[in-house]
CSV table of C-alpha atoms in Angstrom, one decimal:
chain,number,residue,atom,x,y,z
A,91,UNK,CA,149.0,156.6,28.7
A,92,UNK,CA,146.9,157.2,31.9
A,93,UNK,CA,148.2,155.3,35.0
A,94,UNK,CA,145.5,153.6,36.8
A,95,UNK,CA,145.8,154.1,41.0
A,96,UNK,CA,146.1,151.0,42.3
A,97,UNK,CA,144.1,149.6,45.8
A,98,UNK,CA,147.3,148.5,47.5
A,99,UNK,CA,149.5,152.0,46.9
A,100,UNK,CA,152.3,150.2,49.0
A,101,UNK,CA,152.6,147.6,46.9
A,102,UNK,CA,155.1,148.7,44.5
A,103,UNK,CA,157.9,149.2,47.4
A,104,UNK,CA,157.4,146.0,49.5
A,105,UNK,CA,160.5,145.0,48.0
A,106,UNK,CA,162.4,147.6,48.5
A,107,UNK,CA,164.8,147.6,51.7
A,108,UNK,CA,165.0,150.9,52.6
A,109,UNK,CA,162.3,154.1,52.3
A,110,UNK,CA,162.7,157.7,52.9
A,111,UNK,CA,159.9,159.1,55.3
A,112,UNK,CA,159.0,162.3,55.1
A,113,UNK,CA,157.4,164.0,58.2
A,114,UNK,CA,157.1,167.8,58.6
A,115,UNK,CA,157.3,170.0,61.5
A,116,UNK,CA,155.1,172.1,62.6
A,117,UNK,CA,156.3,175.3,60.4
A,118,UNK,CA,155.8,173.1,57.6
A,119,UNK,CA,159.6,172.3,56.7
A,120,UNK,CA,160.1,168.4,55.2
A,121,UNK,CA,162.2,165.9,56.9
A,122,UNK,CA,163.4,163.4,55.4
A,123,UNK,CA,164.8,160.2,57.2
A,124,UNK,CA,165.7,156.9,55.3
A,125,UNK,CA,164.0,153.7,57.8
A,126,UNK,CA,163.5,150.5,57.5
A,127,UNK,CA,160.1,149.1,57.0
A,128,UNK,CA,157.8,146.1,56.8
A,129,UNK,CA,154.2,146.2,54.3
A,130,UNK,CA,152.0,143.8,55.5
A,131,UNK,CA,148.3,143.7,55.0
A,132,UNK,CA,148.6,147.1,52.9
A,133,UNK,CA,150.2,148.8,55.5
A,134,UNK,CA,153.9,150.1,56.6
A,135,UNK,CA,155.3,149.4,59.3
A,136,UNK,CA,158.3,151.0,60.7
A,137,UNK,CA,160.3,150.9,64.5
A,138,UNK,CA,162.2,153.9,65.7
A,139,UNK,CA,163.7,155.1,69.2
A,140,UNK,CA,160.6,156.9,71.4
A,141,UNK,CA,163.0,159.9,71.6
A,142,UNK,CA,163.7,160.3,67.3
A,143,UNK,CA,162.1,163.9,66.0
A,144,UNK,CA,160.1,161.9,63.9
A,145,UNK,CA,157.9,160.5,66.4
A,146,UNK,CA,156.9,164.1,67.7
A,147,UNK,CA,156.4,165.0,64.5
A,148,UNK,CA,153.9,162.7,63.4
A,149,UNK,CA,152.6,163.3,66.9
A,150,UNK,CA,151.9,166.8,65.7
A,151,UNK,CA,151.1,165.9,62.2
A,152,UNK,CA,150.2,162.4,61.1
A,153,UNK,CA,150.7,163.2,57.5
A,154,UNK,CA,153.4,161.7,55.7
A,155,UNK,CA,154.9,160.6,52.4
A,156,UNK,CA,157.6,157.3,51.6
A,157,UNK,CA,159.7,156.7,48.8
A,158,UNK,CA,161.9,154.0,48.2
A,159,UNK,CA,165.3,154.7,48.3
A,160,UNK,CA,168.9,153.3,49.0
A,161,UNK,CA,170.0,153.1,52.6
A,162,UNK,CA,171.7,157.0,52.6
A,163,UNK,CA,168.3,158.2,51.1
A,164,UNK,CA,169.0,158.7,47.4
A,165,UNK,CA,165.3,158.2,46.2
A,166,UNK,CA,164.1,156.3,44.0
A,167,UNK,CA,160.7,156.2,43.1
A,168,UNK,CA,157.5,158.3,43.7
A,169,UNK,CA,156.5,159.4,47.1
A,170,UNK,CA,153.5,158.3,48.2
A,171,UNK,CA,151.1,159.9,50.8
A,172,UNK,CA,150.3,158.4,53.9
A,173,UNK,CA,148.8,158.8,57.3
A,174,UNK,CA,151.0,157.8,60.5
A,175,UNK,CA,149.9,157.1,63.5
A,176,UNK,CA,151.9,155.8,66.7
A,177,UNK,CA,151.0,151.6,67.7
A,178,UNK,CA,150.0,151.5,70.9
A,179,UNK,CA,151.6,148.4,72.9
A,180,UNK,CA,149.3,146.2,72.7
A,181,UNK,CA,149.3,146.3,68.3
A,182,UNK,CA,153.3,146.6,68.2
A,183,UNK,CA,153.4,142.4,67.5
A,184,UNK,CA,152.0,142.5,63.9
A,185,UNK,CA,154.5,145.6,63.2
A,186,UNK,CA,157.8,143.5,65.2
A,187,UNK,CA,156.7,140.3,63.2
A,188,UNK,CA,156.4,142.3,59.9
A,189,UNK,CA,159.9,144.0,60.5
A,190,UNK,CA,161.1,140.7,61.2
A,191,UNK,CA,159.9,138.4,58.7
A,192,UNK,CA,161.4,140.9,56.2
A,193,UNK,CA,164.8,141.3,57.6
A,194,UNK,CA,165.3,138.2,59.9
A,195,UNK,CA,168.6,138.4,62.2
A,196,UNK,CA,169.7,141.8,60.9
A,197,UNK,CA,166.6,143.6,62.7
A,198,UNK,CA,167.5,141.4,65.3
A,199,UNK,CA,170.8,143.0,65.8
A,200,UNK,CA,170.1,146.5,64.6
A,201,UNK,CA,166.9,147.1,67.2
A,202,UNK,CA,169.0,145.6,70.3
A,203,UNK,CA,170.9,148.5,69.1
A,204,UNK,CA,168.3,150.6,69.3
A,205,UNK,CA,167.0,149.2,72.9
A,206,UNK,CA,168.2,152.0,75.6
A,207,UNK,CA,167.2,149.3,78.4
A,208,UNK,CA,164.3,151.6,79.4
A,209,UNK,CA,160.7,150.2,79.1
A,210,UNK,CA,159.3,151.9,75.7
A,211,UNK,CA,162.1,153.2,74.4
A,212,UNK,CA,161.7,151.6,71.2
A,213,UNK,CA,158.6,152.6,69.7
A,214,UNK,CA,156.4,151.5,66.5
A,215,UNK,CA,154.2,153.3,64.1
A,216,UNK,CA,152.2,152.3,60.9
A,217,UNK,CA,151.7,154.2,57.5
A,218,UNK,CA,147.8,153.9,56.1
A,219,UNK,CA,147.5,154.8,52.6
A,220,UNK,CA,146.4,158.6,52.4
């Protein structure tokens, strides 16, 4: 039986809580991280601190892959390729309302966490289907 790609590769983990995100330094190494997300409009979306490895890795290498997983990172399901790139202020609203809508008061609470009280510290990126 041939499995048929589908146009909306995210689709089959919007319902998932958590993801593993694979970036890669520059040696070529993998590193996983399990992260929240959002999908909206066939994209992830996904909120880190400015000052997490992963954001200077996709800095250096916007290839990624996610794969849903359980919130300490057992995966389960295929990855799936991706290109990340960093949200630039002025787009961070559709990923915060995306992050939001999926996990209400809890992203609330857990990105307060993440606030350092310095302007930017909390930055945004979004996954496009590879």
């Amino acid at each position: 039986m041939s499995h048929t790609p589908t146009a909306k590769p995210f689709e089959a983990i919007r319902a998932e809580q958590f993801v593993v995100l694979t970036t890669y330094r520059r040696n070529g190494d993998a590193m996983p991280t399990t992260v929240w997300f959002a999908e909206q409009d066939g994209n992830i979306y996904i909120t880190t601190n400015n000052r997490a490895g992963k954001v200077k890795r996709i800095q250096n290498n916007p290839q990624v892959t996610i794969a849903a997983s359980d919130r300490v990172g057992n995966i389960h399901g295929p990855a799936i390729a991706a290109r990340a790139r960093m949200l630039p202020a002025e787009e961070a609203a559709i990923a915060t309302s995306a992050l939001q809508a999926k996990y209400g008061e809890t992203y609330v609470q857990m990105t307060s966490q993440m606030d350092t009280g310095e302007h930017g510290s909390r930055v945004f990126m979004e996954l496009i289907p590879a």
